[in-house]
Short mmCIF file of C-alpha atoms (C1' of nucleotides) in Angstrom, two decimals:
data_model
loop_
_atom_site.label_atom_id
_atom_site.label_comp_id
_atom_site.label_asym_id
_atom_site.label_seq_id
_atom_site.Cartn_x
_atom_site.Cartn_y
_atom_site.Cartn_z
CA MET Z 320 19.44 -26.90 16.83
CA ALA Z 321 17.46 -26.24 20.00
CA GLY Z 322 13.70 -25.85 19.77
CA GLU Z 323 13.39 -22.17 20.51
CA GLU Z 324 16.35 -21.28 18.36
CA ARG Z 325 14.96 -23.18 15.42
CA ARG Z 326 11.58 -21.59 15.94
CA LEU Z 327 13.09 -18.13 15.77
CA GLN Z 328 15.08 -19.03 12.69
CA ILE Z 329 11.98 -20.26 10.88
CA LEU Z 330 10.18 -17.11 11.98
CA ALA Z 331 12.96 -14.97 10.55
CA VAL Z 332 13.04 -16.55 7.11
CA ALA Z 333 9.24 -16.56 7.05
CA VAL Z 334 9.19 -12.81 7.69
CA SER Z 335 11.35 -12.23 4.69
CA LEU Z 336 9.32 -14.53 2.45
CA PHE Z 337 5.86 -13.39 3.57
CA SER Z 338 6.89 -9.77 3.20
CA ALA Z 339 8.18 -10.44 -0.29
CA ARG Z 340 5.31 -12.56 -1.59
CA GLY Z 341 2.41 -12.18 0.82
CA PHE Z 342 0.57 -14.93 2.67
CA ARG Z 343 -0.92 -16.78 -0.25
CA GLY Z 344 2.15 -16.20 -2.39
CA THR Z 345 4.45 -17.98 0.05
CA THR Z 346 4.53 -21.76 0.35
CA THR Z 347 5.52 -23.73 3.41
CA LYS Z 348 7.91 -25.60 1.18
CA GLU Z 349 9.78 -22.39 0.34
CA ILE Z 350 9.95 -21.46 4.00
CA ALA Z 351 11.34 -24.86 4.90
CA GLN Z 352 13.94 -24.69 2.13
CA ALA Z 353 15.01 -21.18 3.10
CA ALA Z 354 15.43 -22.37 6.67
CA GLY Z 355 17.31 -25.43 5.51
CA VAL Z 356 14.89 -27.88 7.10
CA SER Z 357 12.07 -30.12 5.98
CA GLU Z 358 8.48 -28.98 5.81
CA ALA Z 359 7.66 -31.27 8.70
CA MET Z 360 9.88 -29.13 10.91
CA VAL Z 361 7.91 -26.01 10.06
CA PHE Z 362 4.67 -27.70 11.07
CA ARG Z 363 6.29 -28.99 14.23
CA HIS Z 364 6.83 -25.42 15.43
CA PHE Z 365 3.69 -23.89 13.93
CA ALA Z 366 0.55 -25.98 13.68
CA THR Z 367 -0.63 -24.21 10.54
CA LYS Z 368 0.68 -21.74 8.01
CA GLU Z 369 -1.87 -19.27 9.30
CA GLU Z 370 -0.47 -19.60 12.83
CA LEU Z 371 3.02 -18.85 11.55
CA TYR Z 372 1.75 -15.79 9.73
CA ALA Z 373 -0.11 -14.55 12.79
CA ALA Z 374 3.00 -15.01 14.92
CA ILE Z 375 4.95 -12.84 12.51
CA LEU Z 376 2.40 -10.07 12.31
CA ASP Z 377 1.97 -10.11 16.04
CA HIS Z 378 5.72 -9.94 16.62
CA LYS Z 379 6.22 -7.14 14.09
CA ALA Z 380 3.26 -5.13 15.29
CA CYS Z 381 4.13 -5.42 18.96
CA ALA Z 382 7.76 -4.60 18.33
CA SER Z 383 6.70 -1.56 16.40
CA VAL Z 384 4.27 -0.40 19.07
CA ASP Z 385 6.87 -0.89 21.77
CA LYS Z 386 9.46 0.96 19.74
CA PHE Z 387 7.16 3.94 19.38
CA GLU Z 388 5.65 3.94 22.83
CA PRO Z 389 8.61 5.53 24.54
CA ALA Z 390 9.18 8.23 21.90
CA GLU Z 391 11.03 10.03 24.64
CA THR Z 392 12.41 12.70 22.36
CA ALA Z 393 8.91 13.40 21.10
CA ARG Z 394 7.47 13.79 24.59
CA GLU Z 395 10.36 15.98 25.56
CA ALA Z 396 9.92 18.17 22.48
CA ILE Z 397 6.21 18.38 23.20
CA SER Z 398 6.83 19.57 26.74
CA ARG Z 399 9.05 22.31 25.31
CA LYS Z 400 6.39 23.07 22.68
CA ASP Z 401 9.11 22.80 20.08
CA ASP Z 402 6.88 22.17 17.08
CA ARG Z 403 9.72 21.62 14.68
CA SER Z 404 11.34 19.01 16.88
CA VAL Z 405 8.05 17.23 17.49
CA PHE Z 406 7.22 16.70 13.84
CA GLU Z 407 10.74 16.37 12.51
CA GLY Z 408 11.63 13.87 15.20
CA LEU Z 409 8.60 11.68 14.62
CA ALA Z 410 9.08 11.79 10.87
CA LEU Z 411 12.73 10.89 11.09
CA GLY Z 412 11.96 8.04 13.46
CA ALA Z 413 9.37 6.60 11.10
CA LEU Z 414 11.52 7.05 8.00
CA GLU Z 415 14.51 5.40 9.64
CA HIS Z 416 12.32 2.55 10.82
CA HIS Z 417 10.90 1.96 7.37
CA GLN Z 418 14.30 2.13 5.76
CA HIS Z 419 15.93 -0.13 8.29
CA ASP Z 420 13.10 -2.65 8.16
CA PRO Z 421 11.37 -2.48 4.79
CA ASP Z 422 9.73 -5.85 5.44
CA PHE Z 423 7.61 -4.16 8.06
CA GLN Z 424 5.77 -1.88 5.68
CA ARG Z 425 5.30 -4.62 3.11
CA LEU Z 426 3.88 -7.01 5.69
CA LEU Z 427 1.53 -4.36 6.94
CA LEU Z 428 0.31 -3.57 3.46
CA TYR Z 429 -0.08 -7.19 2.44
CA SER Z 430 -1.99 -8.04 5.59
CA ALA Z 431 -4.23 -5.01 5.16
CA LEU Z 432 -5.01 -5.90 1.56
CA GLU Z 433 -5.64 -9.50 2.57
CA LYS Z 434 -7.87 -8.21 5.37
CA HIS Z 435 -6.06 -10.12 8.06
CA GLU Z 436 -7.50 -9.41 11.48
CA LEU Z 437 -4.09 -8.49 12.86
CA ALA Z 438 -3.82 -5.66 10.36
CA GLN Z 439 -6.93 -4.12 11.88
CA MET Z 440 -5.56 -4.76 15.34
CA PHE Z 441 -2.38 -2.91 14.48
CA PHE Z 442 -4.46 -0.03 13.19
CA ASP Z 443 -6.49 0.11 16.40
CA ARG Z 444 -3.55 -0.26 18.73
CA PHE Z 445 -1.03 1.91 16.93
CA VAL Z 446 -2.41 4.28 14.31
CA LEU Z 447 -5.35 5.29 16.47
CA ARG Z 448 -3.00 6.19 19.30
CA VAL Z 449 -0.74 8.21 17.09
CA TYR Z 450 -3.73 10.22 15.96
CA GLU Z 451 -4.77 10.84 19.56
CA PHE Z 452 -1.23 11.63 20.62
CA LEU Z 453 -0.40 14.04 17.84
CA GLY Z 454 -3.93 15.36 17.60
CA SER Z 455 -4.02 16.44 21.21
CA TYR Z 456 -0.72 18.24 20.81
CA ILE Z 457 -2.03 20.07 17.79
CA SER Z 458 -5.16 21.05 19.69
CA GLU Z 459 -3.03 22.43 22.47
CA ARG Z 460 -0.98 24.50 20.07
CA GLN Z 461 -4.16 25.78 18.49
CA ARG Z 462 -5.36 26.96 21.88
CA ASP Z 463 -1.97 28.65 22.24
CA GLY Z 464 -2.71 30.50 19.03
CA ALA Z 465 0.37 28.94 17.45
CA PHE Z 466 -1.50 26.81 14.90
CA VAL Z 467 -4.40 27.82 12.67
CA GLU Z 468 -7.82 26.41 13.42
CA VAL Z 469 -8.17 23.25 11.38
CA ASP Z 470 -9.32 19.76 12.33
CA PRO Z 471 -6.25 18.27 14.05
CA ALA Z 472 -7.01 14.88 12.48
CA ILE Z 473 -6.57 16.44 9.06
CA VAL Z 474 -3.19 17.79 10.07
CA VAL Z 475 -2.13 14.39 11.37
CA ARG Z 476 -3.41 12.71 8.22
CA SER Z 477 -1.49 15.17 6.07
CA PHE Z 478 1.79 14.77 7.88
CA ILE Z 479 1.62 11.01 8.21
CA GLY Z 480 0.66 10.94 4.56
CA MET Z 481 3.84 12.73 3.52
CA VAL Z 482 6.01 10.46 5.63
CA MET Z 483 4.35 7.14 4.87
CA HIS Z 484 4.03 7.84 1.18
CA HIS Z 485 7.68 8.77 0.99
CA SER Z 486 8.67 5.47 2.60
CA LEU Z 487 6.24 3.63 0.37
CA ASN Z 488 7.84 5.15 -2.70
CA ASN Z 489 11.32 4.27 -1.51
CA ASN Z 490 10.39 0.72 -0.59
CA LEU Z 491 7.91 -0.17 -3.27
CA TRP Z 492 7.94 1.82 -6.46
CA ASP Z 493 11.17 3.73 -6.65
CA PRO Z 494 13.89 1.92 -4.72
CA THR Z 495 16.54 3.41 -6.99
CA ARG Z 496 15.32 6.91 -6.10
CA ARG Z 497 14.84 8.11 -9.65
CA LEU Z 498 12.14 10.54 -8.63
CA LEU Z 499 13.59 11.85 -5.40
CA ASN Z 500 16.89 10.96 -3.82
CA ILE Z 501 17.23 12.59 -0.43
CA SER Z 502 18.35 11.48 3.01
CA ASN Z 503 15.81 10.78 5.71
CA GLU Z 504 17.05 13.85 7.56
CA VAL Z 505 16.40 16.12 4.62
CA ALA Z 506 13.02 14.50 4.00
CA ALA Z 507 11.94 14.90 7.62
CA LYS Z 508 13.06 18.51 7.65
CA ASN Z 509 11.30 19.39 4.42
CA PHE Z 510 8.05 17.68 5.32
CA THR Z 511 8.08 19.55 8.61
CA ASP Z 512 8.83 22.82 6.85
CA ILE Z 513 5.91 22.34 4.53
CA LEU Z 514 3.54 21.31 7.29
CA LEU Z 515 4.45 24.24 9.49
CA ASN Z 516 5.10 26.94 6.91
CA GLY Z 517 3.64 25.82 3.60
CA ILE Z 518 5.34 26.71 0.35
CA THR Z 519 3.86 30.08 -0.48
CA THR Z 520 6.00 33.14 0.11
CA PRO Z 521 4.44 35.64 2.54
CA THR Z 522 4.03 38.45 0.06
CA SER Z 523 2.91 36.58 -3.00
CA ASN Z 524 -0.61 35.50 -2.16
CA PRO Z 525 -3.28 37.95 -0.98
CA ASN Z 526 -5.43 35.06 0.19
CA SER Z 527 -2.61 33.61 2.22
CA ARG Z 528 -3.20 33.14 5.92
CA ARG Z 529 -6.86 33.86 5.54
CA ASN Z 530 -7.69 31.14 8.00
CA VAL Z 531 -5.90 32.91 10.78
CA GLN Z 532 -7.77 36.12 11.29
CA SER Z 533 -11.32 35.23 12.19
CA GLY Z 534 -12.71 38.75 12.41
CA ASN Z 535 -10.99 40.86 9.77
CA GLY Z 536 -11.11 38.61 6.76
CA SER Z 537 -12.96 41.18 4.72
CA ARG Z 538 -9.76 43.07 4.22
CA ASN Z 539 -8.42 40.24 2.05
CA LYS Z 540 -9.15 40.89 -1.58
CA GLN Z 541 -10.59 38.00 -3.55
CA THR Z 542 -9.50 39.37 -6.90
CA LYS Z 543 -6.20 38.43 -8.41
CA GLU Z 544 -3.47 40.99 -8.69
CA MET O 790 -23.52 -14.75 -24.89
CA ALA O 791 -21.36 -13.26 -27.63
CA GLY O 792 -17.60 -13.66 -27.44
CA GLU O 793 -16.61 -10.11 -26.77
CA GLU O 794 -19.43 -9.58 -24.31
CA ARG O 795 -18.47 -12.67 -22.36
CA ARG O 796 -14.85 -11.61 -22.40
CA LEU O 797 -15.71 -8.27 -20.86
CA GLN O 798 -17.90 -9.88 -18.26
CA ILE O 799 -15.13 -12.22 -17.16
CA LEU O 800 -12.76 -9.27 -17.09
CA ALA O 801 -15.16 -7.35 -14.86
CA VAL O 802 -15.61 -10.06 -12.25
CA ALA O 803 -11.89 -10.76 -12.36
CA VAL O 804 -11.15 -7.12 -11.56
CA SER O 805 -13.26 -7.33 -8.47
CA LEU O 806 -11.73 -10.63 -7.35
CA PHE O 807 -8.10 -9.77 -8.09
CA SER O 808 -8.47 -6.43 -6.35
CA ALA O 809 -9.97 -8.13 -3.32
CA ARG O 810 -7.55 -11.06 -3.01
CA GLY O 811 -4.57 -10.31 -5.22
CA PHE O 812 -3.21 -12.44 -8.04
CA ARG O 813 -2.16 -15.50 -6.10
CA GLY O 814 -5.14 -15.22 -3.76
CA THR O 815 -7.64 -15.51 -6.59
CA THR O 816 -8.38 -18.84 -8.27
CA THR O 817 -9.59 -19.32 -11.81
CA LYS O 818 -12.36 -21.45 -10.35
CA GLU O 819 -13.64 -18.50 -8.30
CA ILE O 820 -13.53 -16.26 -11.33
CA ALA O 821 -15.49 -18.78 -13.37
CA GLN O 822 -18.09 -19.20 -10.66
CA ALA O 823 -18.48 -15.46 -10.19
CA ALA O 824 -19.00 -15.12 -13.93
CA GLY O 825 -21.45 -17.99 -13.94
CA VAL O 826 -19.45 -20.07 -16.39
CA SER O 827 -17.11 -23.03 -16.32
CA GLU O 828 -13.38 -22.71 -15.87
CA ALA O 829 -12.90 -23.84 -19.44
CA MET O 830 -14.65 -20.66 -20.60
CA VAL O 831 -12.18 -18.51 -18.73
CA PHE O 832 -9.27 -20.23 -20.43
CA ARG O 833 -11.01 -19.92 -23.78
CA HIS O 834 -10.86 -16.14 -23.53
CA PHE O 835 -7.54 -15.86 -21.69
CA ALA O 836 -4.85 -18.42 -22.37
CA THR O 837 -3.46 -18.18 -18.84
CA LYS O 838 -4.38 -16.67 -15.51
CA GLU O 839 -1.40 -14.37 -15.90
CA GLU O 840 -2.73 -13.11 -19.22
CA LEU O 841 -6.06 -12.28 -17.63
CA TYR O 842 -4.32 -10.39 -14.85
CA ALA O 843 -2.17 -8.46 -17.29
CA ALA O 844 -5.23 -7.52 -19.33
CA ILE O 845 -6.83 -6.10 -16.21
CA LEU O 846 -3.82 -4.11 -15.08
CA ASP O 847 -3.28 -2.83 -18.57
CA HIS O 848 -6.89 -1.77 -18.90
CA LYS O 849 -6.98 -0.07 -15.50
CA ALA O 850 -3.65 1.66 -15.97
CA CYS O 851 -4.43 2.92 -19.46
CA ALA O 852 -7.87 4.11 -18.43
CA SER O 853 -6.33 5.96 -15.54
CA VAL O 854 -3.65 7.56 -17.67
CA ASP O 855 -6.18 8.60 -20.27
CA LYS O 856 -8.46 10.01 -17.61
CA PHE O 857 -5.66 12.15 -16.24
CA GLU O 858 -4.04 13.17 -19.50
CA PRO O 859 -6.58 15.83 -20.38
CA ALA O 860 -6.77 17.35 -16.91
CA GLU O 861 -8.15 20.37 -18.69
CA THR O 862 -9.10 22.19 -15.53
CA ALA O 863 -5.57 21.71 -14.23
CA ARG O 864 -3.96 23.10 -17.37
CA GLU O 865 -6.35 25.99 -17.36
CA ALA O 866 -5.63 26.75 -13.72
CA ILE O 867 -1.91 26.52 -14.44
CA SER O 868 -2.17 29.04 -17.26
CA ARG O 869 -3.89 31.40 -14.81
CA LYS O 870 -1.23 30.63 -12.19
CA ASP O 871 -4.05 29.91 -9.78
CA ASP O 872 -2.07 27.80 -7.33
CA ARG O 873 -5.05 26.95 -5.20
CA SER O 874 -7.06 25.68 -8.15
CA VAL O 875 -4.15 23.68 -9.50
CA PHE O 876 -3.54 21.68 -6.35
CA GLU O 877 -7.11 21.53 -5.11
CA GLY O 878 -8.35 20.42 -8.50
CA LEU O 879 -5.80 17.66 -8.90
CA ALA O 880 -6.39 16.46 -5.36
CA LEU O 881 -10.13 16.38 -5.78
CA GLY O 882 -9.83 14.52 -9.05
CA ALA O 883 -7.64 11.86 -7.50
CA LEU O 884 -9.77 11.51 -4.37
CA GLU O 885 -12.94 11.17 -6.41
CA HIS O 886 -11.29 8.62 -8.66
CA HIS O 887 -10.12 6.53 -5.72
CA GLN O 888 -13.49 6.72 -4.03
CA HIS O 889 -15.41 5.90 -7.17
CA ASP O 890 -13.10 3.03 -8.07
CA PRO O 891 -11.49 1.60 -4.95
CA ASP O 892 -10.47 -1.51 -6.87
CA PHE O 893 -7.99 0.60 -8.75
CA GLN O 894 -5.86 1.47 -5.76
CA ARG O 895 -5.99 -2.07 -4.41
CA LEU O 896 -4.94 -3.54 -7.76
CA LEU O 897 -2.10 -1.09 -8.00
CA LEU O 898 -0.87 -1.90 -4.52
CA TYR O 899 -1.19 -5.64 -4.94
CA SER O 900 0.63 -5.57 -8.24
CA ALA O 901 3.37 -3.40 -6.79
CA LEU O 902 3.84 -5.70 -3.81
CA GLU O 903 3.83 -8.71 -6.10
CA LYS O 904 6.35 -6.90 -8.31
CA HIS O 905 4.31 -7.31 -11.45
CA GLU O 906 5.97 -5.63 -14.40
CA LEU O 907 2.84 -3.65 -15.22
CA ALA O 908 3.03 -1.97 -11.84
CA GLN O 909 6.41 -0.58 -12.79
CA MET O 910 5.07 0.38 -16.19
CA PHE O 911 2.27 2.34 -14.59
CA PHE O 912 4.79 4.09 -12.41
CA ASP O 913 6.93 5.03 -15.39
CA ARG O 914 4.06 6.11 -17.58
CA PHE O 915 1.92 7.89 -15.02
CA VAL O 916 3.63 8.79 -11.76
CA LEU O 917 6.77 9.98 -13.49
CA ARG O 918 4.75 12.28 -15.70
CA VAL O 919 2.81 13.72 -12.81
CA TYR O 920 6.08 14.57 -11.11
CA GLU O 921 7.34 16.29 -14.25
CA PHE O 922 4.05 18.04 -14.84
CA LEU O 923 3.58 19.35 -11.32
CA GLY O 924 7.28 19.82 -10.72
CA SER O 925 7.71 22.12 -13.67
CA TYR O 926 4.78 24.23 -12.53
CA ILE O 927 6.30 24.52 -9.08
CA SER O 928 9.63 25.54 -10.59
CA GLU O 929 7.89 28.21 -12.58
CA ARG O 930 6.15 29.58 -9.51
CA GLN O 931 9.47 29.57 -7.68
CA ARG O 932 11.00 31.69 -10.43
CA ASP O 933 7.99 33.98 -10.02
CA GLY O 934 8.94 34.34 -6.38
CA ALA O 935 5.57 32.89 -5.38
CA PHE O 936 6.92 29.66 -3.87
CA VAL O 937 9.86 29.20 -1.54
CA GLU O 938 13.01 27.58 -2.89
CA VAL O 939 12.68 23.89 -2.19
CA ASP O 940 13.20 20.85 -4.41
CA PRO O 941 9.97 20.69 -6.46
CA ALA O 942 10.03 16.89 -6.29
CA ILE O 943 9.77 17.12 -2.51
CA VAL O 944 6.73 19.35 -2.82
CA VAL O 945 5.11 16.93 -5.26
CA ARG O 946 5.94 14.00 -3.01
CA SER O 947 4.43 15.79 -0.03
CA PHE O 948 1.21 16.70 -1.74
CA ILE O 949 0.68 13.37 -3.46
CA GLY O 950 1.48 11.77 -0.13
CA MET O 951 -1.35 13.60 1.61
CA VAL O 952 -3.82 12.72 -1.11
CA MET O 953 -2.82 9.11 -1.70
CA HIS O 954 -2.50 8.32 1.97
CA HIS O 955 -5.94 9.76 2.62
CA SER O 956 -7.46 7.54 -0.06
CA LEU O 957 -5.50 4.59 1.24
CA ASN O 958 -6.90 5.13 4.71
CA ASN O 959 -10.42 5.40 3.40
CA ASN O 960 -10.14 2.34 1.19
CA LEU O 961 -7.96 0.08 3.25
CA TRP O 962 -7.74 0.72 6.95
CA ASP O 963 -10.57 2.98 7.96
CA PRO O 964 -13.50 2.55 5.57
CA THR O 965 -15.91 3.55 8.35
CA ARG O 966 -14.04 6.84 8.75
CA ARG O 967 -13.47 6.52 12.50
CA LEU O 968 -10.32 8.62 12.37
CA LEU O 969 -11.39 11.27 9.92
CA ASN O 970 -14.74 11.67 8.22
CA ILE O 971 -14.66 14.47 5.69
CA SER O 972 -15.84 14.96 2.14
CA ASN O 973 -13.37 14.85 -0.72
CA GLU O 974 -13.96 18.55 -1.25
CA VAL O 975 -13.00 19.41 2.32
CA ALA O 976 -10.01 17.09 2.15
CA ALA O 977 -8.74 18.59 -1.09
CA LYS O 978 -9.17 22.10 0.26
CA ASN O 979 -7.40 21.38 3.53
CA PHE O 980 -4.49 19.55 1.94
CA THR O 981 -4.06 22.48 -0.40
CA ASP O 982 -4.25 24.95 2.47
CA ILE O 983 -1.54 23.10 4.33
CA LEU O 984 0.69 22.76 1.31
CA LEU O 985 0.41 26.41 0.39
CA ASN O 986 0.17 28.01 3.82
CA GLY O 987 1.27 25.49 6.41
CA ILE O 988 -0.35 25.40 9.83
CA THR O 989 1.73 27.88 11.80
CA THR O 990 0.22 31.30 12.46
CA PRO O 991 2.32 34.16 11.07
CA THR O 992 3.18 35.72 14.41
CA SER O 993 3.82 32.65 16.50
CA ASN O 994 7.08 31.31 15.14
CA PRO O 995 10.22 33.44 14.87
CA ASN O 996 11.82 30.86 12.60
CA SER O 997 8.83 30.87 10.32
CA ARG O 998 9.46 31.75 6.69
CA ARG O 999 13.18 31.55 7.16
CA ASN O 1000 13.49 29.80 3.83
CA VAL O 1001 12.25 32.82 2.01
CA GLN O 1002 14.81 35.50 2.62
CA SER O 1003 18.09 34.26 1.23
CA GLY O 1004 20.25 37.22 2.22
CA ASN O 1005 18.98 38.52 5.55
CA GLY O 1006 18.49 35.33 7.48
CA SER O 1007 20.76 36.49 10.26
CA ARG O 1008 18.03 38.71 11.57
CA ASN O 1009 15.99 35.67 12.56
CA LYS O 1010 16.67 34.72 16.14
CA GLN O 1011 17.35 31.07 16.81
CA THR O 1012 16.41 31.28 20.47
CA LYS O 1013 12.90 30.62 21.60
CA GLU O 1014 10.82 33.45 22.95
"C1'" DG V 1150 14.76 -32.66 16.85
"C1'" DT V 1151 14.80 -34.22 12.18
"C1'" DC V 1152 13.80 -36.72 8.25
"C1'" DT V 1153 11.23 -39.42 4.24
"C1'" DA V 1154 7.04 -40.68 2.53
"C1'" DT V 1155 2.61 -39.75 1.70
"C1'" DA V 1156 -2.20 -38.28 2.30
"C1'" DA V 1157 -5.90 -35.10 0.83
"C1'" DA V 1158 -7.23 -31.14 -1.26
"C1'" DT V 1159 -6.76 -27.68 -4.61
"C1'" DA V 1160 -4.40 -25.25 -8.23
"C1'" DG V 1161 -3.98 -24.12 -13.33
"C1'" DA V 1162 -4.87 -25.88 -17.64
"C1'" DT V 1163 -6.60 -29.20 -21.53
"C1'" DA V 1164 -9.54 -32.66 -24.32
"C1'" DG V 1165 -13.33 -33.49 -26.53
"C1'" DA V 1166 -18.45 -33.85 -26.75
"C1'" DC V 1167 -22.53 -30.99 -27.75
"C1'" DG N 97 -19.92 -20.81 -27.16
"C1'" DT N 98 -20.34 -23.94 -23.44
"C1'" DC N 99 -19.90 -27.85 -20.67
"C1'" DT N 100 -18.09 -32.23 -18.13
"C1'" DA N 101 -14.35 -34.85 -17.22
"C1'" DT N 102 -9.73 -35.18 -16.48
"C1'" DC N 103 -4.60 -34.44 -16.24
"C1'" DT N 104 -0.64 -32.78 -13.80
"C1'" DA N 105 1.61 -30.19 -10.46
"C1'" DT N 106 1.47 -28.07 -6.23
"C1'" DT N 107 -0.10 -27.14 -1.53
"C1'" DT N 108 -1.00 -27.83 3.27
"C1'" DA N 109 -0.57 -31.07 6.53
"C1'" DT N 110 0.33 -35.75 8.82
"C1'" DA N 111 2.46 -40.46 9.99
"C1'" DG N 112 5.94 -42.76 11.55
"C1'" DA N 113 10.92 -44.12 11.45
"C1'" DC N 114 15.50 -42.59 13.30
#
DNA sequence: GTCTATAAATAGATAGAC
DNA sequence: GTCTATCTATTTATAGAC
């Protein structure tokens, strides 16, 4: 097998093993066996185990960043100020990504727990940008009077929390979907519904929407019905 | 040092090491050194490294379950049907727990990634119950007409997602709070606000609240203003 | 490009003295 | 209860033949 081809093959099996067992939990021997070569071959393509791991994280992180960067549908929805499309589209994209490539989330978690520098780099280069990106849209919609006045970062944290935690459950704790078995489309729609509209019915709660009116809040009764 | 005392000391340092480096990332030698004893002492109290790890997970999981089980304030708020108190109280409790004991979340994540059986046991004995507990309350409030008709499990997933993901950010990726620096109280309040009320202002979105009216939905225009 | 053989260090775990 | 010394297996990594 040609050099580059072999390198990619080793990389591929290593992704699967590192994501399943973590850095310290995976041995170079296992990687070599899974690739059907000797350990010496692994070290021919990657000087150290650490270098192999870094190559994987780098590849996964960059691929993920690139995949998000366009987010054409998101930008288009933003330009139309179509809130539902913005959030639902981003959620669906993330959920599909996590479902299609569960190794990605596991690698990210393992590397974060193990405090690998590339985990922090991914956070700086990807998560930070998402917060800026989404946060600035939320700010804009607040200026429009469409969203209530609340720290945009909290809104981003909340929404990403719903989405990421759902994927985490599906990939990590509840792969058989005992707790909640819904399609990504339904999940994205419901998370967006909750973020935008909440779950309280309009008439049921006298304190509802109290964040909206800044000047006439005194009309809202604090006592229960 | 007396037997039981020594045992607890080893357990304590092992918690800190296992939570920092995971099972495979922690050596019995390190544990012994951190406890100021020889490796032989570790194996005197715990037959194998695995047994020590299981003792830790078991202890942490049981302590956590016990701590939640009362949840007196939650039950009291539920009996009053004080939605805000129910969710805000549970969120604050979890956030405080995670902040006060960051090892707990790391151990849980590591053990889940490493597919340790006790991780699954914790899920079955704790997470499952929370879903039942909160889910049945949500169902009740839906029958009251206070909450919109949506799968209660999705609501639970959403809310737990906000809370857990926030703790995860604070403990794992952003301990310096670059992205979002708020107290647990503010976080719990805001997550609850979003869950109950959403972020859209009442007048801004013609599609808003469309889940509520089951019979007269045709009045809602689908076109944008 | 691929292998076998092996080095060097470290892992988990035990024996036996005090 | 505690230690030192040690065993055995495994781990990362290298040397050198083909």
